[in-house]
Amino acid sequence: MTSVKTDDNATNLTVLGIETSCDETAAAVVCGPAHKQILSNTIRSQIDEHTEFGGVVPEIAARAHIEILDRIVAEAMNEAGCGWDDIDAIAATAGPGLIGGVIVGFMTAKAIAMAAGKPIVGVNHLEGHALTARLTDDLEFPFLLLLVSGGHSQFLLVRGVGDYERLGTTIDDAIGEAFDKTAKLLGLPYPGGPHVEKMAAKGDVTRFRLPRPLLDRPGLDMSFAGLKTALRTQAKKLEPVDEQTIADLCAAFQRSVSDVLAARTRSALDLFRTRHPAVKPAIVVAGGVAANQEIRNSLLAAAEEADARFIAPPMRLCTDNAAMIAWAGIERLRLGPVDDMSLSPRPRWPLDPANAGVLGAGKKGAKV
Ligand code: KG4
Ligand code: ZN
């Protein structure tokens, strides 16, 4: 495949992306920006390796990435029908994340870049999530991003490539982590989110009333640890809990999280309007928790109420993948040449360094 020129002479780049920052080994080939196309998007999840431990074990993750990454890259290249001559650059996650996995991916990418004589782009994993909606939808800057995954829970104002302001974040557990911990204490399997959602569908949401943490305070920060503790207290009182009680507790938990996210989304949209009065607000949701239908519905309702666009990229691009990394590489390269050969992989890498001081360590490092 050769580079495609468009009418306006914008160069189309073909970029190989690599993602290894958590428990997915992924490679993808993406074209853009003039003619956006995902040529391949290969992902291998390690969930089976981690399930028995009830969470991601960093050493197991790093070893699994080493074992399979070469094959995943070859698959992505084959599926795209590309040889190295067709690739303009290699983009790989350089952080934040579990450092063992990040090193495997970024060093492999450097080796490929060196051997094939291509430029390398070190991508911030969060920037990958932040820019995905510009690959899947027609979306201009600025916009709002709500990132809700196992390691991250934050509202970001995305003003441009490399130009982010974190408007609010969790002060304790990430939302996916809260789902996973809740599932664990109710005896449901890992990863907990989908199981909590399935149980919640059978539950009576009115039986328990769990708190909506921090909603009495202004700003966009969130807290989920107290919610989980309140749920544990209720469960303890009723021990041994039967199936229906588990379902009712899941329904109450999911409703609390949805309410908190919807309320914070309304405030985020208000803030956006004061900052950018001439722009119709758009809110993008990304991360594994975005799979939750009740949460999606309440975010959609909050956006509609505020006359804002609501964008949820397809699930396979919302959760960790390499197409978003390749695309972030394209977004950076379109602004000028990039050479990140001397960049080192990093476990922590906030998008908004001015706002970095949040305590705690999540599945993927700091709860940024
Ligand atoms: O984005 P992701 O695939 O990986 C990272 O953490 O980066 O997100 C995984 C998280 C897990 O905590 C999982 O329990 C949660 O997303 N999750 C869900 C649902 N599906 C996945 N949480 C709530 N409801 C779901 N349906
Ligand atoms: Zn992620």
mmCIF file of C-alpha atoms and ligand atoms in Angstrom:
data_model
loop_
_atom_site.group_PDB
_atom_site.id
_atom_site.type_symbol
_atom_site.label_atom_id
_atom_site.label_comp_id
_atom_site.label_asym_id
_atom_site.label_seq_id
_atom_site.Cartn_x
_atom_site.Cartn_y
_atom_site.Cartn_z
ATOM 1 C CA MET A 1 0.000 0.000 0.000
ATOM 2 C CA THR A 2 1.351 3.419 -0.884
ATOM 3 C CA SER A 3 0.596 6.767 0.680
ATOM 4 C CA VAL A 4 -2.592 8.332 -0.622
ATOM 5 C CA LYS A 5 -2.800 11.979 -1.555
ATOM 6 C CA THR A 6 -6.130 13.706 -1.079
ATOM 7 C CA ASP A 7 -7.630 16.607 -2.967
ATOM 8 C CA ASP A 8 -6.242 19.124 -0.538
ATOM 9 C CA ASN A 9 -2.786 17.495 -0.749
ATOM 10 C CA ALA A 10 -2.860 16.400 2.899
ATOM 11 C CA THR A 11 -0.529 13.440 3.212
ATOM 12 C CA ASN A 12 -2.039 10.175 4.323
ATOM 13 C CA LEU A 13 0.195 8.265 6.693
ATOM 14 C CA THR A 14 0.149 4.542 7.375
ATOM 15 C CA VAL A 15 1.203 3.821 10.952
ATOM 16 C CA LEU A 16 1.765 0.584 12.866
ATOM 17 C CA GLY A 17 0.537 0.940 16.467
ATOM 18 C CA ILE A 18 1.556 -1.230 19.429
ATOM 19 C CA GLU A 19 -0.188 -1.369 22.831
ATOM 20 C CA THR A 20 1.065 -3.379 25.822
ATOM 21 C CA SER A 21 0.404 -1.179 28.861
ATOM 22 C CA CYS A 22 -1.943 -3.549 30.719
ATOM 23 C CA ASP A 23 -3.385 -6.978 29.977
ATOM 24 C CA GLU A 24 -4.016 -6.660 26.234
ATOM 25 C CA THR A 25 -1.301 -7.315 23.662
ATOM 26 C CA ALA A 26 -2.339 -5.355 20.598
ATOM 27 C CA ALA A 27 -1.069 -4.196 17.212
ATOM 28 C CA ALA A 28 -2.883 -2.306 14.464
ATOM 29 C CA VAL A 29 -2.279 -0.554 11.177
ATOM 30 C CA VAL A 30 -4.154 2.689 10.656
ATOM 31 C CA CYS A 31 -4.215 5.193 7.763
ATOM 32 C CA GLY A 32 -4.981 8.878 8.035
ATOM 33 C CA PRO A 33 -5.610 11.686 8.596
ATOM 34 C CA ALA A 34 -6.939 12.578 5.144
ATOM 35 C CA HIS A 35 -8.599 9.235 4.511
ATOM 36 C CA LYS A 36 -9.132 7.561 7.884
ATOM 37 C CA GLN A 37 -9.070 3.786 7.798
ATOM 38 C CA ILE A 38 -8.305 0.988 10.241
ATOM 39 C CA LEU A 39 -6.520 -1.589 8.099
ATOM 40 C CA SER A 40 -6.123 -4.052 10.960
ATOM 41 C CA ASN A 41 -6.728 -4.125 14.715
ATOM 42 C CA THR A 42 -5.396 -7.254 16.409
ATOM 43 C CA ILE A 43 -5.888 -7.799 20.130
ATOM 44 C CA ARG A 44 -5.088 -10.676 22.416
ATOM 45 C CA SER A 45 -6.505 -10.401 25.914
ATOM 46 C CA GLN A 46 -4.676 -12.032 28.816
ATOM 47 C CA ILE A 47 -7.776 -12.218 31.024
ATOM 48 C CA ASP A 48 -7.510 -16.012 31.342
ATOM 49 C CA GLU A 49 -3.981 -15.751 32.753
ATOM 50 C CA HIS A 50 -5.080 -13.272 35.445
ATOM 51 C CA THR A 51 -8.566 -14.496 36.402
ATOM 52 C CA GLU A 52 -7.420 -16.913 39.093
ATOM 53 C CA PHE A 53 -5.583 -14.042 40.850
ATOM 54 C CA GLY A 54 -8.615 -11.749 40.767
ATOM 55 C CA GLY A 55 -6.690 -8.975 38.999
ATOM 56 C CA VAL A 56 -3.793 -8.242 36.660
ATOM 57 C CA VAL A 57 -0.429 -9.584 37.859
ATOM 58 C CA PRO A 58 2.264 -7.309 36.369
ATOM 59 C CA GLU A 59 4.974 -9.978 35.974
ATOM 60 C CA ILE A 60 2.604 -12.414 34.290
ATOM 61 C CA ALA A 61 1.405 -9.622 31.999
ATOM 62 C CA ALA A 62 4.943 -8.613 30.941
ATOM 63 C CA ARG A 63 5.924 -12.211 30.217
ATOM 64 C CA ALA A 64 2.767 -12.830 28.198
ATOM 65 C CA HIS A 65 3.458 -9.682 26.115
ATOM 66 C CA ILE A 66 7.009 -10.891 25.362
ATOM 67 C CA GLU A 67 5.755 -14.285 24.257
ATOM 68 C CA ILE A 68 3.129 -13.076 21.847
ATOM 69 C CA LEU A 69 3.895 -9.545 20.650
ATOM 70 C CA ASP A 70 5.946 -10.587 17.561
ATOM 71 C CA ARG A 71 3.090 -12.780 16.384
ATOM 72 C CA ILE A 72 0.482 -10.078 17.014
ATOM 73 C CA VAL A 73 2.509 -7.519 15.024
ATOM 74 C CA ALA A 74 2.932 -10.004 12.150
ATOM 75 C CA GLU A 75 -0.819 -10.698 12.190
ATOM 76 C CA ALA A 76 -1.662 -6.986 12.112
ATOM 77 C CA MET A 77 0.725 -6.394 9.207
ATOM 78 C CA ASN A 78 -0.624 -9.402 7.265
ATOM 79 C CA GLU A 79 -4.240 -8.484 7.806
ATOM 80 C CA ALA A 80 -3.514 -4.944 6.633
ATOM 81 C CA GLY A 81 -1.737 -6.353 3.575
ATOM 82 C CA CYS A 82 1.279 -4.220 4.419
ATOM 83 C CA GLY A 83 5.017 -4.729 4.130
ATOM 84 C CA TRP A 84 7.503 -2.489 5.947
ATOM 85 C CA ASP A 85 7.848 -0.292 2.854
ATOM 86 C CA ASP A 86 4.181 0.654 3.240
ATOM 87 C CA ILE A 87 4.586 1.809 6.844
ATOM 88 C CA ASP A 88 5.475 5.462 7.449
ATOM 89 C CA ALA A 89 6.067 5.256 11.216
ATOM 90 C CA ILE A 90 5.779 3.058 14.293
ATOM 91 C CA ALA A 91 3.717 4.339 17.234
ATOM 92 C CA ALA A 92 3.801 2.545 20.571
ATOM 93 C CA THR A 93 2.513 3.179 24.065
ATOM 94 C CA ALA A 94 5.376 4.611 26.147
ATOM 95 C CA GLY A 95 3.242 4.983 29.323
ATOM 96 C CA PRO A 96 1.426 5.253 31.649
ATOM 97 C CA GLY A 97 0.862 1.642 32.620
ATOM 98 C CA LEU A 98 2.406 -1.478 34.077
ATOM 99 C CA ILE A 99 6.027 -0.723 33.373
ATOM 100 C CA GLY A 100 7.095 -4.270 32.450
ATOM 101 C CA GLY A 101 4.547 -4.423 29.656
ATOM 102 C CA VAL A 102 5.240 -0.880 28.488
ATOM 103 C CA ILE A 103 8.958 -1.698 28.214
ATOM 104 C CA VAL A 104 8.235 -4.819 26.144
ATOM 105 C CA GLY A 105 6.044 -2.890 23.698
ATOM 106 C CA PHE A 106 8.088 0.277 23.395
ATOM 107 C CA MET A 107 11.437 -1.494 23.074
ATOM 108 C CA THR A 108 10.013 -3.840 20.430
ATOM 109 C CA ALA A 109 8.717 -0.785 18.577
ATOM 110 C CA LYS A 110 12.132 0.903 18.786
ATOM 111 C CA ALA A 111 13.802 -2.231 17.417
ATOM 112 C CA ILE A 112 11.356 -2.397 14.496
ATOM 113 C CA ALA A 113 11.772 1.333 13.834
ATOM 114 C CA MET A 114 15.553 1.011 13.814
ATOM 115 C CA ALA A 115 15.619 -2.100 11.642
ATOM 116 C CA ALA A 116 13.080 -0.733 9.165
ATOM 117 C CA GLY A 117 14.460 2.813 9.187
ATOM 118 C CA LYS A 118 11.162 4.393 10.304
ATOM 119 C CA PRO A 119 10.448 7.164 12.802
ATOM 120 C CA ILE A 120 9.103 6.136 16.201
ATOM 121 C CA VAL A 121 6.362 7.928 18.128
ATOM 122 C CA GLY A 122 6.061 7.297 21.881
ATOM 123 C CA VAL A 123 2.353 7.620 22.609
ATOM 124 C CA ASN A 124 0.738 8.445 25.928
ATOM 125 C CA HIS A 125 -1.866 5.705 26.394
ATOM 126 C CA LEU A 126 -4.381 8.234 27.736
ATOM 127 C CA GLU A 127 -3.879 10.383 24.645
ATOM 128 C CA GLY A 128 -4.756 7.296 22.615
ATOM 129 C CA HIS A 129 -8.107 7.084 24.427
ATOM 130 C CA ALA A 130 -8.575 10.855 24.213
ATOM 131 C CA LEU A 131 -8.160 11.085 20.425
ATOM 132 C CA THR A 132 -10.020 7.895 19.376
ATOM 133 C CA ALA A 133 -13.272 9.746 18.760
ATOM 134 C CA ARG A 134 -11.501 11.835 16.096
ATOM 135 C CA LEU A 135 -10.741 8.576 14.267
ATOM 136 C CA THR A 136 -14.276 7.216 14.512
ATOM 137 C CA ASP A 137 -16.327 10.421 14.334
ATOM 138 C CA ASP A 138 -16.124 13.806 12.773
ATOM 139 C CA LEU A 139 -15.010 15.704 15.854
ATOM 140 C CA GLU A 140 -13.145 18.991 16.138
ATOM 141 C CA PHE A 141 -11.260 20.329 19.165
ATOM 142 C CA PRO A 142 -12.152 21.301 21.864
ATOM 143 C CA PHE A 143 -14.268 18.541 23.413
ATOM 144 C CA LEU A 144 -14.800 16.799 26.735
ATOM 145 C CA LEU A 145 -13.599 13.297 27.484
ATOM 146 C CA LEU A 146 -14.809 11.047 30.270
ATOM 147 C CA LEU A 147 -12.330 8.217 30.641
ATOM 148 C CA VAL A 148 -13.687 5.380 32.770
ATOM 149 C CA SER A 149 -11.629 2.195 32.945
ATOM 150 C CA GLY A 150 -10.000 -0.137 35.429
ATOM 151 C CA GLY A 151 -7.141 2.298 36.021
ATOM 152 C CA HIS A 152 -8.539 5.715 35.132
ATOM 153 C CA SER A 153 -11.556 7.827 35.997
ATOM 154 C CA GLN A 154 -11.261 11.376 34.816
ATOM 155 C CA PHE A 155 -12.872 14.260 32.997
ATOM 156 C CA LEU A 156 -10.533 15.915 30.519
ATOM 157 C CA LEU A 157 -10.898 19.018 28.427
ATOM 158 C CA VAL A 158 -9.215 18.098 25.140
ATOM 159 C CA ARG A 159 -8.108 21.345 23.489
ATOM 160 C CA GLY A 160 -5.769 19.848 20.915
ATOM 161 C CA VAL A 161 -3.100 17.217 20.417
ATOM 162 C CA GLY A 162 -0.915 17.364 23.523
ATOM 163 C CA ASP A 163 -3.138 20.049 25.031
ATOM 164 C CA TYR A 164 -5.238 18.651 27.875
ATOM 165 C CA GLU A 165 -6.696 19.933 31.085
ATOM 166 C CA ARG A 166 -7.821 17.457 33.680
ATOM 167 C CA LEU A 167 -11.037 18.862 35.091
ATOM 168 C CA GLY A 168 -11.733 16.165 37.650
ATOM 169 C CA THR A 169 -10.629 12.727 38.721
ATOM 170 C CA THR A 170 -11.309 10.037 41.283
ATOM 171 C CA ILE A 171 -9.676 10.730 44.607
ATOM 172 C CA ASP A 172 -9.521 7.016 45.443
ATOM 173 C CA ASP A 173 -10.617 3.985 43.371
ATOM 174 C CA ALA A 174 -11.029 4.086 39.606
ATOM 175 C CA ILE A 175 -14.595 3.204 38.573
ATOM 176 C CA GLY A 176 -13.708 -0.108 36.918
ATOM 177 C CA GLU A 177 -11.684 -0.971 39.992
ATOM 178 C CA ALA A 178 -14.729 -0.229 42.187
ATOM 179 C CA PHE A 179 -16.826 -2.544 39.981
ATOM 180 C CA ASP A 180 -14.135 -5.234 40.230
ATOM 181 C CA LYS A 181 -13.803 -4.926 44.027
ATOM 182 C CA THR A 182 -17.572 -4.939 44.474
ATOM 183 C CA ALA A 183 -17.819 -8.088 42.363
ATOM 184 C CA LYS A 184 -15.076 -9.748 44.383
ATOM 185 C CA LEU A 185 -16.730 -9.045 47.716
ATOM 186 C CA LEU A 186 -20.025 -10.397 46.398
ATOM 187 C CA GLY A 187 -18.291 -13.540 45.109
ATOM 188 C CA LEU A 188 -18.638 -12.662 41.404
ATOM 189 C CA PRO A 189 -15.802 -13.447 38.928
ATOM 190 C CA TYR A 190 -13.090 -11.090 37.566
ATOM 191 C CA PRO A 191 -13.346 -8.742 35.702
ATOM 192 C CA GLY A 192 -16.313 -7.714 37.771
ATOM 193 C CA GLY A 193 -17.973 -5.002 35.664
ATOM 194 C CA PRO A 194 -19.891 -7.216 33.239
ATOM 195 C CA HIS A 195 -20.958 -9.581 36.069
ATOM 196 C CA VAL A 196 -22.200 -6.739 38.257
ATOM 197 C CA GLU A 197 -24.161 -5.404 35.278
ATOM 198 C CA LYS A 198 -25.714 -8.815 34.590
ATOM 199 C CA MET A 199 -26.735 -9.257 38.242
ATOM 200 C CA ALA A 200 -28.021 -5.675 38.449
ATOM 201 C CA ALA A 201 -30.457 -6.434 35.620
ATOM 202 C CA LYS A 202 -32.171 -8.955 37.946
ATOM 203 C CA GLY A 203 -32.082 -6.678 40.991
ATOM 204 C CA ASP A 204 -34.514 -4.346 42.729
ATOM 205 C CA VAL A 205 -32.845 -0.946 42.642
ATOM 206 C CA THR A 206 -35.095 0.431 45.408
ATOM 207 C CA ARG A 207 -34.150 -2.109 48.114
ATOM 208 C CA PHE A 208 -30.839 -0.505 49.136
ATOM 209 C CA ARG A 209 -29.856 3.137 49.061
ATOM 210 C CA LEU A 210 -26.097 3.592 48.657
ATOM 211 C CA PRO A 211 -24.359 6.988 48.882
ATOM 212 C CA ARG A 212 -23.501 9.311 45.970
ATOM 213 C CA PRO A 213 -20.014 10.239 47.216
ATOM 214 C CA LEU A 214 -18.734 13.832 46.874
ATOM 215 C CA LEU A 215 -21.846 15.071 45.083
ATOM 216 C CA ASP A 216 -22.405 17.535 47.900
ATOM 217 C CA ARG A 217 -19.131 19.198 46.912
ATOM 218 C CA PRO A 218 -18.532 21.462 43.911
ATOM 219 C CA GLY A 219 -16.007 20.589 41.225
ATOM 220 C CA LEU A 220 -15.650 17.467 39.125
ATOM 221 C CA ASP A 221 -13.743 15.123 41.401
ATOM 222 C CA MET A 222 -15.250 11.746 42.218
ATOM 223 C CA SER A 223 -14.873 9.091 44.897
ATOM 224 C CA PHE A 224 -15.878 5.435 44.793
ATOM 225 C CA ALA A 225 -14.133 3.786 47.753
ATOM 226 C CA GLY A 226 -16.855 4.836 50.239
ATOM 227 C CA LEU A 227 -19.559 3.445 47.995
ATOM 228 C CA LYS A 228 -17.907 0.050 48.001
ATOM 229 C CA THR A 229 -17.519 0.196 51.802
ATOM 230 C CA ALA A 230 -21.211 1.095 52.229
ATOM 231 C CA LEU A 231 -22.115 -1.880 50.053
ATOM 232 C CA ARG A 232 -19.883 -4.159 52.121
ATOM 233 C CA THR A 233 -21.576 -2.947 55.338
ATOM 234 C CA GLN A 234 -25.030 -3.723 53.919
ATOM 235 C CA ALA A 235 -23.887 -7.141 52.714
ATOM 236 C CA LYS A 236 -22.321 -7.992 56.097
ATOM 237 C CA LYS A 237 -25.582 -7.229 57.882
ATOM 238 C CA LEU A 238 -27.403 -9.790 55.734
ATOM 239 C CA GLU A 239 -24.816 -12.569 55.695
ATOM 240 C CA PRO A 240 -25.049 -15.130 54.206
ATOM 241 C CA VAL A 241 -26.299 -13.120 51.207
ATOM 242 C CA ASP A 242 -28.641 -14.880 48.816
ATOM 243 C CA GLU A 243 -28.691 -14.498 45.044
ATOM 244 C CA GLN A 244 -31.477 -11.892 45.099
ATOM 245 C CA THR A 245 -29.656 -9.758 47.673
ATOM 246 C CA ILE A 246 -26.524 -9.829 45.488
ATOM 247 C CA ALA A 247 -28.627 -8.703 42.528
ATOM 248 C CA ASP A 248 -30.258 -5.926 44.581
ATOM 249 C CA LEU A 249 -26.874 -4.715 45.853
ATOM 250 C CA CYS A 250 -25.462 -4.720 42.302
ATOM 251 C CA ALA A 251 -28.452 -2.694 41.085
ATOM 252 C CA ALA A 252 -27.988 -0.137 43.884
ATOM 253 C CA PHE A 253 -24.242 0.112 43.248
ATOM 254 C CA GLN A 254 -24.668 0.582 39.503
ATOM 255 C CA ARG A 255 -27.359 3.216 40.040
ATOM 256 C CA SER A 256 -25.132 5.194 42.422
ATOM 257 C CA VAL A 257 -22.222 5.150 39.969
ATOM 258 C CA SER A 258 -24.517 6.174 37.086
ATOM 259 C CA ASP A 259 -25.985 9.027 39.132
ATOM 260 C CA VAL A 260 -22.548 10.315 40.136
ATOM 261 C CA LEU A 261 -21.278 10.178 36.548
ATOM 262 C CA ALA A 262 -24.400 11.853 35.166
ATOM 263 C CA ALA A 263 -24.252 14.662 37.749
ATOM 264 C CA ARG A 264 -20.545 15.259 37.113
ATOM 265 C CA THR A 265 -21.155 15.166 33.353
ATOM 266 C CA ARG A 266 -23.793 17.906 33.703
ATOM 267 C CA SER A 267 -21.286 20.036 35.639
ATOM 268 C CA ALA A 268 -18.541 19.300 33.094
ATOM 269 C CA LEU A 269 -20.809 20.445 30.270
ATOM 270 C CA ASP A 270 -21.650 23.642 32.185
ATOM 271 C CA LEU A 271 -17.955 24.307 32.673
ATOM 272 C CA PHE A 272 -17.295 23.651 28.988
ATOM 273 C CA ARG A 273 -19.924 26.225 28.012
ATOM 274 C CA THR A 274 -18.366 28.889 30.202
ATOM 275 C CA ARG A 275 -14.943 28.176 28.697
ATOM 276 C CA HIS A 276 -16.073 27.835 25.072
ATOM 277 C CA PRO A 277 -19.408 29.651 24.722
ATOM 278 C CA ALA A 278 -19.306 29.568 20.920
ATOM 279 C CA VAL A 279 -18.752 25.802 20.628
ATOM 280 C CA LYS A 280 -21.533 23.192 20.817
ATOM 281 C CA PRO A 281 -20.258 20.880 23.572
ATOM 282 C CA ALA A 282 -19.403 17.268 22.827
ATOM 283 C CA ILE A 283 -18.663 14.642 25.428
ATOM 284 C CA VAL A 284 -16.812 11.467 24.510
ATOM 285 C CA VAL A 285 -16.822 8.429 26.783
ATOM 286 C CA ALA A 286 -14.028 5.857 26.638
ATOM 287 C CA GLY A 287 -12.725 2.938 28.689
ATOM 288 C CA GLY A 288 -14.080 -0.488 29.608
ATOM 289 C CA VAL A 289 -16.770 0.872 31.953
ATOM 290 C CA ALA A 290 -18.321 2.585 28.915
ATOM 291 C CA ALA A 291 -19.638 -0.894 28.034
ATOM 292 C CA ASN A 292 -22.163 -0.542 30.857
ATOM 293 C CA GLN A 293 -25.572 0.162 29.338
ATOM 294 C CA GLU A 294 -27.083 1.930 32.355
ATOM 295 C CA ILE A 295 -24.051 4.224 32.579
ATOM 296 C CA ARG A 296 -24.191 4.931 28.828
ATOM 297 C CA ASN A 297 -27.901 5.700 29.045
ATOM 298 C CA SER A 298 -27.502 8.120 31.923
ATOM 299 C CA LEU A 299 -24.587 9.901 30.201
ATOM 300 C CA LEU A 300 -26.613 10.146 27.012
ATOM 301 C CA ALA A 301 -29.555 11.615 28.956
ATOM 302 C CA ALA A 302 -27.278 14.149 30.672
ATOM 303 C CA ALA A 303 -25.820 15.183 27.304
ATOM 304 C CA GLU A 304 -29.229 15.482 25.639
ATOM 305 C CA GLU A 305 -30.526 17.570 28.524
ATOM 306 C CA ALA A 306 -27.612 19.965 27.978
ATOM 307 C CA ASP A 307 -28.022 19.951 24.176
ATOM 308 C CA ALA A 308 -24.580 18.416 23.787
ATOM 309 C CA ARG A 309 -23.248 15.745 21.455
ATOM 310 C CA PHE A 310 -22.625 12.360 23.073
ATOM 311 C CA ILE A 311 -20.040 10.151 21.415
ATOM 312 C CA ALA A 312 -19.256 6.605 22.464
ATOM 313 C CA PRO A 313 -16.792 4.994 20.044
ATOM 314 C CA PRO A 314 -17.453 1.298 19.290
ATOM 315 C CA MET A 315 -16.516 -0.891 22.270
ATOM 316 C CA ARG A 316 -13.471 -2.487 20.618
ATOM 317 C CA LEU A 317 -12.046 1.043 20.252
ATOM 318 C CA CYS A 318 -13.224 2.200 23.714
ATOM 319 C CA THR A 319 -11.243 -0.468 25.553
ATOM 320 C CA ASP A 320 -7.492 -0.882 25.206
ATOM 321 C CA ASN A 321 -6.415 -1.415 21.598
ATOM 322 C CA ALA A 322 -3.585 -0.476 19.252
ATOM 323 C CA ALA A 323 -5.640 1.343 16.605
ATOM 324 C CA MET A 324 -5.997 4.243 19.054
ATOM 325 C CA ILE A 325 -2.209 4.262 19.531
ATOM 326 C CA ALA A 326 -1.551 4.281 15.776
ATOM 327 C CA TRP A 327 -4.113 7.072 15.370
ATOM 328 C CA ALA A 328 -2.532 9.165 18.165
ATOM 329 C CA GLY A 329 0.759 8.673 16.310
ATOM 330 C CA ILE A 330 -0.855 9.993 13.117
ATOM 331 C CA GLU A 331 -2.294 12.989 14.996
ATOM 332 C CA ARG A 332 1.188 13.849 16.301
ATOM 333 C CA LEU A 333 2.940 13.261 12.979
ATOM 334 C CA ARG A 334 0.502 15.488 11.095
ATOM 335 C CA LEU A 335 1.804 18.389 13.198
ATOM 336 C CA GLY A 336 5.424 17.761 12.164
ATOM 337 C CA PRO A 337 8.236 15.234 12.330
ATOM 338 C CA VAL A 338 8.570 13.184 15.525
ATOM 339 C CA ASP A 339 11.601 11.241 16.739
ATOM 340 C CA ASP A 340 11.098 9.599 20.138
ATOM 341 C CA MET A 341 14.043 7.180 19.902
ATOM 342 C CA SER A 342 15.536 8.650 23.088
ATOM 343 C CA LEU A 343 12.245 8.598 25.014
ATOM 344 C CA SER A 344 12.122 6.182 27.960
ATOM 345 C CA PRO A 345 9.051 4.144 28.915
ATOM 346 C CA ARG A 346 7.315 5.567 31.981
ATOM 347 C CA PRO A 347 4.859 4.066 34.488
ATOM 348 C CA ARG A 348 3.270 7.466 35.230
ATOM 349 C CA TRP A 349 2.587 10.074 32.609
ATOM 350 C CA PRO A 350 -0.325 12.429 33.279
ATOM 351 C CA LEU A 351 -1.772 14.182 30.242
ATOM 352 C CA ASP A 352 -1.969 17.336 32.269
ATOM 353 C CA PRO A 353 1.328 17.588 34.191
ATOM 354 C CA ALA A 354 0.181 20.716 36.043
ATOM 355 C CA ASN A 355 -2.431 18.572 37.754
ATOM 356 C CA ALA A 356 -0.402 15.462 38.488
ATOM 357 C CA GLY A 357 -0.494 15.303 42.265
ATOM 358 C CA VAL A 358 -3.144 12.650 42.872
ATOM 359 C CA LEU A 359 -2.237 9.957 45.353
ATOM 360 C CA GLY A 360 -2.763 6.248 45.034
ATOM 361 C CA ALA A 361 -1.696 3.428 42.789
ATOM 362 C CA GLY A 362 -4.191 1.671 40.543
ATOM 363 C CA LYS A 363 -3.980 -1.294 38.265
ATOM 364 C CA LYS A 364 -2.032 0.802 35.775
ATOM 365 C CA GLY A 365 -0.039 2.998 38.138
ATOM 366 C CA ALA A 366 -1.256 6.264 39.567
ATOM 367 C CA LYS A 367 -4.998 6.859 39.456
ATOM 368 C CA VAL A 368 -4.460 9.639 37.025
HETATM 369 O O1 KG4 B 1 -10.533 -0.077 29.528
HETATM 370 P P1 KG4 B 1 -10.434 -1.442 30.098
HETATM 371 O O2 KG4 B 1 -10.752 -2.616 29.185
HETATM 372 O O3 KG4 B 1 -9.010 -1.728 30.694
HETATM 373 C C1 KG4 B 1 -8.347 -0.798 31.508
HETATM 374 O O4 KG4 B 1 -8.580 -0.842 32.733
HETATM 375 O O5 KG4 B 1 -7.597 0.016 30.940
HETATM 376 O O6 KG4 B 1 -11.414 -1.467 31.367
HETATM 377 C C2 KG4 B 1 -11.552 -2.594 32.165
HETATM 378 C C3 KG4 B 1 -12.502 -2.250 33.277
HETATM 379 C C4 KG4 B 1 -12.614 -3.368 34.308
HETATM 380 O O7 KG4 B 1 -12.482 -2.799 35.582
HETATM 381 C C5 KG4 B 1 -14.011 -3.911 34.063
HETATM 382 O O8 KG4 B 1 -14.621 -4.456 35.233
HETATM 383 C C6 KG4 B 1 -14.749 -2.688 33.583
HETATM 384 O O9 KG4 B 1 -13.808 -2.018 32.760
HETATM 385 N N1 KG4 B 1 -15.931 -3.063 32.806
HETATM 386 C C7 KG4 B 1 -17.193 -2.754 33.162
HETATM 387 C C8 KG4 B 1 -18.050 -3.369 32.204
HETATM 388 N N2 KG4 B 1 -17.268 -4.002 31.295
HETATM 389 C C9 KG4 B 1 -15.971 -3.807 31.674
HETATM 390 N N3 KG4 B 1 -17.670 -2.033 34.197
HETATM 391 C C10 KG4 B 1 -19.010 -1.904 34.294
HETATM 392 N N4 KG4 B 1 -19.883 -2.476 33.435
HETATM 393 C C11 KG4 B 1 -19.460 -3.204 32.382
HETATM 394 N N5 KG4 B 1 -20.337 -3.760 31.536
HETATM 395 ZN ZN ZN B 2 -6.777 2.204 28.698
#
